[in-house]
Amino acid sequence: MTGAGDSAERGGLPTLARLCLFYAAIYLSSGVSLPYIGTYLRSRGMTGGEIGLILAAPLLLKPFTGPVLAVWADGFTLRRTPMVLLLVGAGLGYAGLLATRNLWWLILAWFIGQTLLSTVSPLIDVITLRRARTERFNYGIPRGTGSSAFIAANLAMGAILTFAAPTIIAIWIAVACLVAAVAAALAVPPERVHAEGAKPARSERWKGLGDLVRDRTFVLAVVTAGLIQGAHAFYYSFSAILWRKQGISEPMIGVLWGVGVAVEVGFMWFLEPLRRRWGPERFLILGAAAAVLRWTAYAFEPPLWALFPLQGLHALTFAASFLASLRLIEKLTPPSNASAAQAINSALSSGFTLGVATLASGPLFDALGARGYLAVAFMALLGLGGAILLSRRARRQIV
């Protein structure tokens, strides 16, 4: 079993530093793909509906691909080994975006890259949550470091696009994944998947997965988190395009995205004590309420000065609900099913519900423009109802 501080004892970097480096590496990719992939696909001649279809494909299938890849990953001795393989595959998939303007090829290339890259997050979160607990550091520090790298990549691409063709977007994403694969091999602590040393049979791993989906409170928590996170779909897909139509420059769009992620970082770094006092259920309510407000406001195309405080709500709509869902899932799940539980959570919160919303966002954008934000505001409202129900259940258990 890998004990706390093993990496430091071996003469390497402390665990916290290793994890910060790895989170930074993987977010160099998403810091460009999330804000700018719509811009790249637009440059390849795709319509709003086609962009929505391309982006939604891996998300809609994630409830199937996520758990399958998580069970596959649990078959290795070390948790970092499948991460290396997934990141190499993701880099190759994203490189395929450069090959053609054919819609179906773009769907396939994006599906491969995004499916494999998105599987890495729940795998590293399992390691980080456990190490944060045993080595007594704040999970938000390495995760927030990743968000800082997101900002840096975001701002850099905004500046680069003032003189370079959108092709650079796909090149950056692919290369960043390969860099992250090297970081996984060198920086992620050599933690065993199964601390006791014995690998359970594949049938036992699938049985653990089945036990989770039969737990009603677990399912409610996952669906609620999915609705709140999925409500970001219209923003992720079309905010850059809509802001550009308002006359906002590419560098300023990068700044706006950077502001959102900067407040996310500050929230994760400095508000961990508040989360512990309030509990994940209250944080989920806070995130959902902020999402209803934020997306409703965006539907009416607020001016540039108003976008900055609205971007500040990202600390709640994303960070608060994300941290709450991780802790809630961890609380509701036995350690033996940790990877599968976080994979299911990721499959819905950044997968299926986000995919359905992304698929709907394309036609909504073509038909309604910014008013499409009202649809995801309604999703957030449903998430608020689920968060309130979870909070009531938690209070009844305490009583």
C-alpha positions as a Python dict, from the first residue, in 0.01 Angstrom:
ca = {
    (1, 'M'): (0, 0, 0),
    (2, 'T'): (123, 350, -84),
    (3, 'G'): (144, 547, 236),
    (4, 'A'): (116, 919, 293),
    (5, 'G'): (424, 1106, 189),
    (6, 'D'): (583, 814, 0),
    (7, 'S'): (690, 1041, -284),
    (8, 'A'): (876, 1273, -50),
    (9, 'E'): (1048, 979, 120),
    (10, 'R'): (1173, 861, -218),
    (11, 'G'): (1351, 1191, -265),
    (12, 'G'): (1096, 1338, -509),
    (13, 'L'): (854, 1625, -486),
    (14, 'P'): (588, 1620, -210),
    (15, 'T'): (251, 1478, -310),
    (16, 'L'): (81, 1818, -314),
    (17, 'A'): (338, 1960, -557),
    (18, 'R'): (310, 1654, -783),
    (19, 'L'): (-67, 1682, -798),
    (20, 'C'): (-52, 2056, -866),
    (21, 'L'): (179, 1992, -1162),
    (22, 'F'): (-50, 1727, -1306),
    (23, 'Y'): (-370, 1929, -1270),
    (24, 'A'): (-194, 2221, -1439),
    (25, 'A'): (-92, 1994, -1727),
    (26, 'I'): (-439, 1856, -1798),
    (27, 'Y'): (-605, 2199, -1780),
    (28, 'L'): (-374, 2346, -2043),
    (29, 'S'): (-591, 2151, -2288),
    (30, 'S'): (-939, 2235, -2158),
    (31, 'G'): (-837, 2600, -2111),
    (32, 'V'): (-838, 2624, -2489),
    (33, 'S'): (-1092, 2359, -2590),
    (34, 'L'): (-1381, 2484, -2375),
    (35, 'P'): (-1379, 2853, -2477),
    (36, 'Y'): (-1254, 2817, -2833),
    (37, 'I'): (-1355, 2485, -2989),
    (38, 'G'): (-1676, 2647, -3117),
    (39, 'T'): (-1463, 2911, -3289),
    (40, 'Y'): (-1246, 2641, -3448),
    (41, 'L'): (-1544, 2440, -3572),
    (42, 'R'): (-1706, 2756, -3706),
    (43, 'S'): (-1388, 2819, -3907),
    (44, 'R'): (-1428, 2470, -4057),
    (45, 'G'): (-1767, 2571, -4195),
    (46, 'M'): (-1991, 2414, -3929),
    (47, 'T'): (-2333, 2562, -3845),
    (48, 'G'): (-2457, 2611, -3490),
    (49, 'G'): (-2656, 2286, -3509),
    (50, 'E'): (-2354, 2094, -3639),
    (51, 'I'): (-2131, 2238, -3368),
    (52, 'G'): (-2385, 2129, -3108),
    (53, 'L'): (-2394, 1778, -3258),
    (54, 'I'): (-2013, 1747, -3261),
    (55, 'L'): (-1976, 1867, -2903),
    (56, 'A'): (-2269, 1663, -2772),
    (57, 'A'): (-2163, 1323, -2913),
    (58, 'P'): (-1909, 1227, -2641),
    (59, 'L'): (-2128, 1376, -2369),
    (60, 'L'): (-2439, 1181, -2465),
    (61, 'L'): (-2246, 854, -2465),
    (62, 'K'): (-2051, 928, -2147),
    (63, 'P'): (-2297, 741, -1918),
    (64, 'F'): (-2177, 430, -2105),
    (65, 'T'): (-1816, 514, -2188),
    (66, 'G'): (-1740, 666, -1846),
    (67, 'P'): (-1826, 364, -1629),
    (68, 'V'): (-1676, 119, -1883),
    (69, 'L'): (-1346, 308, -1887),
    (70, 'A'): (-1352, 340, -1506),
    (71, 'V'): (-1396, -36, -1463),
    (72, 'W'): (-1118, -87, -1722),
    (73, 'A'): (-890, 154, -1530),
    (74, 'D'): (-951, -35, -1205),
    (75, 'G'): (-790, -341, -1366),
    (76, 'F'): (-442, -186, -1352),
    (77, 'T'): (-198, -204, -1061),
    (78, 'L'): (-128, 172, -1045),
    (79, 'R'): (-391, 441, -1095),
    (80, 'R'): (-160, 653, -1311),
    (81, 'T'): (-103, 386, -1579),
    (82, 'P'): (-446, 418, -1745),
    (83, 'M'): (-414, 797, -1722),
    (84, 'V'): (-105, 790, -1941),
    (85, 'L'): (-279, 569, -2198),
    (86, 'L'): (-595, 780, -2196),
    (87, 'L'): (-404, 1106, -2249),
    (88, 'V'): (-199, 969, -2538),
    (89, 'G'): (-518, 847, -2703),
    (90, 'A'): (-687, 1183, -2642),
    (91, 'G'): (-399, 1370, -2805),
    (92, 'L'): (-422, 1151, -3114),
    (93, 'G'): (-800, 1196, -3127),
    (94, 'Y'): (-778, 1574, -3110),
    (95, 'A'): (-508, 1573, -3380),
    (96, 'G'): (-771, 1415, -3606),
    (97, 'L'): (-964, 1744, -3598),
    (98, 'L'): (-702, 1882, -3835),
    (99, 'A'): (-751, 1616, -4102),
    (100, 'T'): (-1071, 1726, -4277),
    (101, 'R'): (-1382, 1946, -4280),
    (102, 'N'): (-1612, 1643, -4299),
    (103, 'L'): (-1881, 1655, -4029),
    (104, 'W'): (-1873, 1284, -3944),
    (105, 'W'): (-1494, 1276, -3921),
    (106, 'L'): (-1499, 1578, -3690),
    (107, 'I'): (-1761, 1404, -3472),
    (108, 'L'): (-1539, 1093, -3450),
    (109, 'A'): (-1219, 1285, -3375),
    (110, 'W'): (-1383, 1500, -3107),
    (111, 'F'): (-1556, 1194, -2959),
    (112, 'I'): (-1226, 1007, -2917),
    (113, 'G'): (-1034, 1303, -2777),
    (114, 'Q'): (-1301, 1428, -2541),
    (115, 'T'): (-1411, 1084, -2416),
    (116, 'L'): (-1058, 979, -2323),
    (117, 'L'): (-954, 1315, -2173),
    (118, 'S'): (-1270, 1350, -1962),
    (119, 'T'): (-1212, 1007, -1806),
    (120, 'V'): (-884, 1128, -1653),
    (121, 'S'): (-1052, 1380, -1418),
    (122, 'P'): (-1250, 1136, -1200),
    (123, 'L'): (-944, 907, -1181),
    (124, 'I'): (-714, 1182, -1053),
    (125, 'D'): (-989, 1316, -823),
    (126, 'V'): (-1000, 980, -642),
    (127, 'I'): (-626, 1004, -570),
    (128, 'T'): (-641, 1370, -470),
    (129, 'L'): (-942, 1337, -240),
    (130, 'R'): (-779, 1045, -56),
    (131, 'R'): (-437, 1210, -30),
    (132, 'A'): (-595, 1538, 83),
    (133, 'R'): (-763, 1350, 367),
    (134, 'T'): (-462, 1139, 473),
    (135, 'E'): (-192, 1404, 420),
    (136, 'R'): (-407, 1692, 548),
    (137, 'F'): (-406, 1936, 259),
    (138, 'N'): (-689, 2118, 81),
    (139, 'Y'): (-817, 1939, -229),
    (140, 'G'): (-890, 2284, -374),
    (141, 'I'): (-518, 2370, -396),
    (142, 'P'): (-423, 2124, -674),
    (143, 'R'): (-764, 2158, -840),
    (144, 'G'): (-736, 2536, -823),
    (145, 'T'): (-386, 2518, -969),
    (146, 'G'): (-539, 2339, -1266),
    (147, 'S'): (-789, 2619, -1301),
    (148, 'S'): (-502, 2870, -1293),
    (149, 'A'): (-345, 2685, -1586),
    (150, 'F'): (-686, 2703, -1755),
    (151, 'I'): (-675, 3082, -1723),
    (152, 'A'): (-320, 3102, -1858),
    (153, 'A'): (-406, 2886, -2161),
    (154, 'N'): (-728, 3079, -2214),
    (155, 'L'): (-559, 3420, -2215),
    (156, 'A'): (-270, 3296, -2426),
    (157, 'M'): (-503, 3162, -2694),
    (158, 'G'): (-706, 3482, -2694),
    (159, 'A'): (-388, 3675, -2771),
    (160, 'I'): (-263, 3420, -3026),
    (161, 'L'): (-590, 3434, -3222),
    (162, 'T'): (-537, 3804, -3293),
    (163, 'F'): (-268, 3704, -3545),
    (164, 'A'): (-297, 3325, -3599),
    (165, 'A'): (-557, 3115, -3783),
    (166, 'P'): (-807, 2909, -3576),
    (167, 'T'): (-614, 2594, -3677),
    (168, 'I'): (-384, 2671, -3384),
    (169, 'I'): (-671, 2581, -3148),
    (170, 'A'): (-675, 2212, -3248),
    (171, 'I'): (-294, 2194, -3254),
    (172, 'W'): (-271, 2335, -2901),
    (173, 'I'): (-532, 2092, -2762),
    (174, 'A'): (-362, 1786, -2911),
    (175, 'V'): (-10, 1881, -2799),
    (176, 'A'): (-133, 1972, -2449),
    (177, 'C'): (-276, 1619, -2405),
    (178, 'L'): (57, 1461, -2495),
    (179, 'V'): (234, 1692, -2248),
    (180, 'A'): (-19, 1583, -1983),
    (181, 'A'): (57, 1215, -2060),
    (182, 'V'): (423, 1280, -1974),
    (183, 'A'): (314, 1459, -1656),
    (184, 'A'): (96, 1161, -1559),
    (185, 'A'): (393, 925, -1590),
    (186, 'L'): (632, 1149, -1397),
    (187, 'A'): (423, 1350, -1149),
    (188, 'V'): (121, 1142, -1038),
    (189, 'P'): (202, 950, -717),
    (190, 'P'): (241, 572, -770),
    (191, 'E'): (-78, 487, -584),
    (192, 'R'): (-219, 136, -612),
    (193, 'V'): (-573, 91, -738),
    (194, 'H'): (-638, -176, -475),
    (195, 'A'): (-454, -105, -152),
    (196, 'E'): (-479, -464, -32),
    (197, 'G'): (-293, -577, -341),
    (198, 'A'): (-555, -813, -483),
    (199, 'K'): (-753, -710, -790),
    (200, 'P'): (-1123, -800, -767),
    (201, 'A'): (-1265, -988, -1062),
    (202, 'R'): (-1430, -784, -1335),
    (203, 'S'): (-1770, -925, -1235),
    (204, 'E'): (-1723, -794, -880),
    (205, 'R'): (-1635, -449, -1012),
    (206, 'W'): (-1952, -444, -1223),
    (207, 'K'): (-2157, -561, -921),
    (208, 'G'): (-2028, -263, -721),
    (209, 'L'): (-2140, -38, -1003),
    (210, 'G'): (-2489, -191, -993),
    (211, 'D'): (-2515, -135, -617),
    (212, 'L'): (-2451, 236, -669),
    (213, 'V'): (-2721, 292, -929),
    (214, 'R'): (-2979, 124, -703),
    (215, 'D'): (-2910, 374, -422),
    (216, 'R'): (-3183, 641, -458),
    (217, 'T'): (-2999, 910, -262),
    (218, 'F'): (-2683, 853, -467),
    (219, 'V'): (-2882, 877, -791),
    (220, 'L'): (-3056, 1196, -673),
    (221, 'A'): (-2719, 1352, -587),
    (222, 'V'): (-2573, 1262, -927),
    (223, 'V'): (-2877, 1386, -1122),
    (224, 'T'): (-2889, 1710, -923),
    (225, 'A'): (-2520, 1782, -982),
    (226, 'G'): (-2572, 1694, -1347),
    (227, 'L'): (-2851, 1947, -1390),
    (228, 'I'): (-2648, 2227, -1231),
    (229, 'Q'): (-2328, 2152, -1422),
    (230, 'G'): (-2516, 2069, -1743),
    (231, 'A'): (-2669, 2416, -1736),
    (232, 'H'): (-2325, 2550, -1840),
    (233, 'A'): (-2369, 2392, -2185),
    (234, 'F'): (-2491, 2697, -2376),
    (235, 'Y'): (-2216, 2908, -2218),
    (236, 'Y'): (-1941, 2660, -2302),
    (237, 'S'): (-2054, 2620, -2663),
    (238, 'F'): (-2161, 2966, -2772),
    (239, 'S'): (-2053, 3239, -2526),
    (240, 'A'): (-1743, 3327, -2732),
    (241, 'I'): (-1946, 3349, -3054),
    (242, 'L'): (-2224, 3557, -2891),
    (243, 'W'): (-1979, 3796, -2726),
    (244, 'R'): (-1797, 3840, -3056),
    (245, 'K'): (-2132, 3934, -3216),
    (246, 'Q'): (-2171, 4199, -2943),
    (247, 'G'): (-1844, 4350, -3063),
    (248, 'I'): (-1628, 4216, -2779),
    (249, 'S'): (-1274, 4137, -2900),
    (250, 'E'): (-1107, 3795, -2879),
    (251, 'P'): (-856, 3910, -2611),
    (252, 'M'): (-1141, 4053, -2400),
    (253, 'I'): (-1335, 3727, -2439),
    (254, 'G'): (-1028, 3553, -2300),
    (255, 'V'): (-1027, 3799, -2009),
    (256, 'L'): (-1395, 3730, -1937),
    (257, 'W'): (-1335, 3356, -1928),
    (258, 'G'): (-1026, 3419, -1717),
    (259, 'V'): (-1228, 3618, -1463),
    (260, 'G'): (-1473, 3330, -1427),
    (261, 'V'): (-1200, 3078, -1367),
    (262, 'A'): (-1002, 3314, -1139),
    (263, 'V'): (-1293, 3342, -895),
    (264, 'E'): (-1329, 2964, -918),
    (265, 'V'): (-963, 2930, -811),
    (266, 'G'): (-1005, 3172, -522),
    (267, 'F'): (-1313, 2985, -405),
    (268, 'M'): (-1134, 2650, -409),
    (269, 'W'): (-820, 2780, -240),
    (270, 'F'): (-970, 2990, 37),
    (271, 'L'): (-1324, 2874, 115),
    (272, 'E'): (-1261, 2510, 210),
    (273, 'P'): (-1327, 2584, 584),
    (274, 'L'): (-1667, 2732, 489),
    (275, 'R'): (-1754, 2422, 286),
    (276, 'R'): (-1673, 2200, 583),
    (277, 'R'): (-1898, 2405, 812),
    (278, 'W'): (-2190, 2429, 571),
    (279, 'G'): (-2172, 2080, 423),
    (280, 'P'): (-2204, 1978, 56),
    (281, 'E'): (-2585, 1995, 50),
    (282, 'R'): (-2595, 2369, 126),
    (283, 'F'): (-2318, 2439, -124),
    (284, 'L'): (-2521, 2260, -390),
    (285, 'I'): (-2819, 2486, -316),
    (286, 'L'): (-2595, 2793, -338),
    (287, 'G'): (-2451, 2684, -674),
    (288, 'A'): (-2795, 2609, -822),
    (289, 'A'): (-2946, 2942, -712),
    (290, 'A'): (-2652, 3133, -860),
    (291, 'A'): (-2690, 2941, -1187),
    (292, 'V'): (-3057, 3039, -1222),
    (293, 'L'): (-2959, 3405, -1178),
    (294, 'R'): (-2653, 3394, -1404),
    (295, 'W'): (-2805, 3223, -1707),
    (296, 'T'): (-3123, 3428, -1692),
    (297, 'A'): (-2916, 3746, -1699),
    (298, 'Y'): (-2705, 3624, -1995),
    (299, 'A'): (-3020, 3570, -2200),
    (300, 'F'): (-3064, 3948, -2221),
    (301, 'E'): (-2712, 4021, -2356),
    (302, 'P'): (-2580, 4235, -2070),
    (303, 'P'): (-2316, 4499, -2156),
    (304, 'L'): (-1945, 4434, -2102),
    (305, 'W'): (-1932, 4604, -1760),
    (306, 'A'): (-2213, 4378, -1629),
    (307, 'L'): (-2047, 4062, -1762),
    (308, 'F'): (-1763, 4087, -1509),
    (309, 'P'): (-1977, 4044, -1191),
    (310, 'L'): (-2186, 3782, -1371),
    (311, 'Q'): (-1867, 3592, -1457),
    (312, 'G'): (-1782, 3615, -1088),
    (313, 'L'): (-2082, 3390, -1021),
    (314, 'H'): (-1880, 3108, -1179),
    (315, 'A'): (-1734, 3059, -831),
    (316, 'L'): (-2079, 2938, -727),
    (317, 'T'): (-2233, 2792, -1044),
    (318, 'F'): (-1928, 2574, -1110),
    (319, 'A'): (-1687, 2563, -814),
    (320, 'A'): (-1938, 2542, -528),
    (321, 'S'): (-2155, 2281, -700),
    (322, 'F'): (-1852, 2086, -825),
    (323, 'L'): (-1686, 2061, -483),
    (324, 'A'): (-2021, 1982, -322),
    (325, 'S'): (-2088, 1697, -566),
    (326, 'L'): (-1741, 1544, -516),
    (327, 'R'): (-1776, 1546, -137),
    (328, 'L'): (-2136, 1429, -149),
    (329, 'I'): (-2053, 1134, -376),
    (330, 'E'): (-1754, 1045, -158),
    (331, 'K'): (-1977, 1056, 153),
    (332, 'L'): (-2241, 830, -4),
    (333, 'T'): (-1998, 572, -148),
    (334, 'P'): (-1789, 291, 6),
    (335, 'P'): (-1413, 320, -70),
    (336, 'S'): (-1419, 6, -287),
    (337, 'N'): (-1651, 182, -534),
    (338, 'A'): (-1482, 525, -527),
    (339, 'S'): (-1359, 527, -888),
    (340, 'A'): (-1688, 398, -1027),
    (341, 'A'): (-1889, 647, -819),
    (342, 'Q'): (-1689, 948, -933),
    (343, 'A'): (-1701, 817, -1292),
    (344, 'I'): (-2082, 796, -1276),
    (345, 'N'): (-2095, 1145, -1127),
    (346, 'S'): (-1869, 1276, -1404),
    (347, 'A'): (-2065, 1082, -1667),
    (348, 'L'): (-2383, 1268, -1576),
    (349, 'S'): (-2260, 1607, -1449),
    (350, 'S'): (-2008, 1666, -1729),
    (351, 'G'): (-2153, 1399, -1954),
    (352, 'F'): (-2511, 1309, -2034),
    (353, 'T'): (-2698, 1614, -1904),
    (354, 'L'): (-2430, 1844, -2042),
    (355, 'G'): (-2451, 1650, -2371),
    (356, 'V'): (-2829, 1680, -2401),
    (357, 'A'): (-2806, 2051, -2322),
    (358, 'T'): (-2520, 2095, -2572),
    (359, 'L'): (-2714, 1913, -2843),
    (360, 'A'): (-3015, 2136, -2779),
    (361, 'S'): (-2794, 2446, -2761),
    (362, 'G'): (-2708, 2434, -3133),
    (363, 'P'): (-3066, 2471, -3262),
    (364, 'L'): (-3145, 2713, -2977),
    (365, 'F'): (-2851, 2929, -3080),
    (366, 'D'): (-2954, 2923, -3448),
    (367, 'A'): (-3317, 3010, -3362),
    (368, 'L'): (-3295, 3234, -3056),
    (369, 'G'): (-2940, 3359, -3018),
    (370, 'A'): (-2869, 3466, -2660),
    (371, 'R'): (-3228, 3385, -2550),
    (372, 'G'): (-3118, 3020, -2559),
    (373, 'Y'): (-2972, 3081, -2212),
    (374, 'L'): (-3326, 3071, -2072),
    (375, 'A'): (-3345, 2695, -2140),
    (376, 'V'): (-3037, 2621, -1928),
    (377, 'A'): (-3166, 2858, -1658),
    (378, 'F'): (-3467, 2626, -1632),
    (379, 'M'): (-3228, 2327, -1598),
    (380, 'A'): (-3058, 2504, -1309),
    (381, 'L'): (-3399, 2562, -1149),
    (382, 'L'): (-3464, 2185, -1157),
    (383, 'G'): (-3121, 2134, -1001),
    (384, 'L'): (-3214, 2377, -724),
    (385, 'G'): (-3519, 2162, -644),
    (386, 'G'): (-3301, 1850, -624),
    (387, 'A'): (-3046, 2024, -399),
    (388, 'I'): (-3319, 2134, -158),
    (389, 'L'): (-3452, 1775, -143),
    (390, 'L'): (-3102, 1640, -70),
    (391, 'S'): (-3059, 1894, 210),
    (392, 'R'): (-3388, 1786, 368),
    (393, 'R'): (-3287, 1420, 351),
    (394, 'A'): (-2953, 1500, 518),
    (395, 'R'): (-3128, 1686, 802),
    (396, 'R'): (-3368, 1393, 857),
    (397, 'Q'): (-3072, 1153, 885),
    (398, 'I'): (-2909, 1377, 1148),
    (399, 'V'): (-3232, 1393, 1348),
}
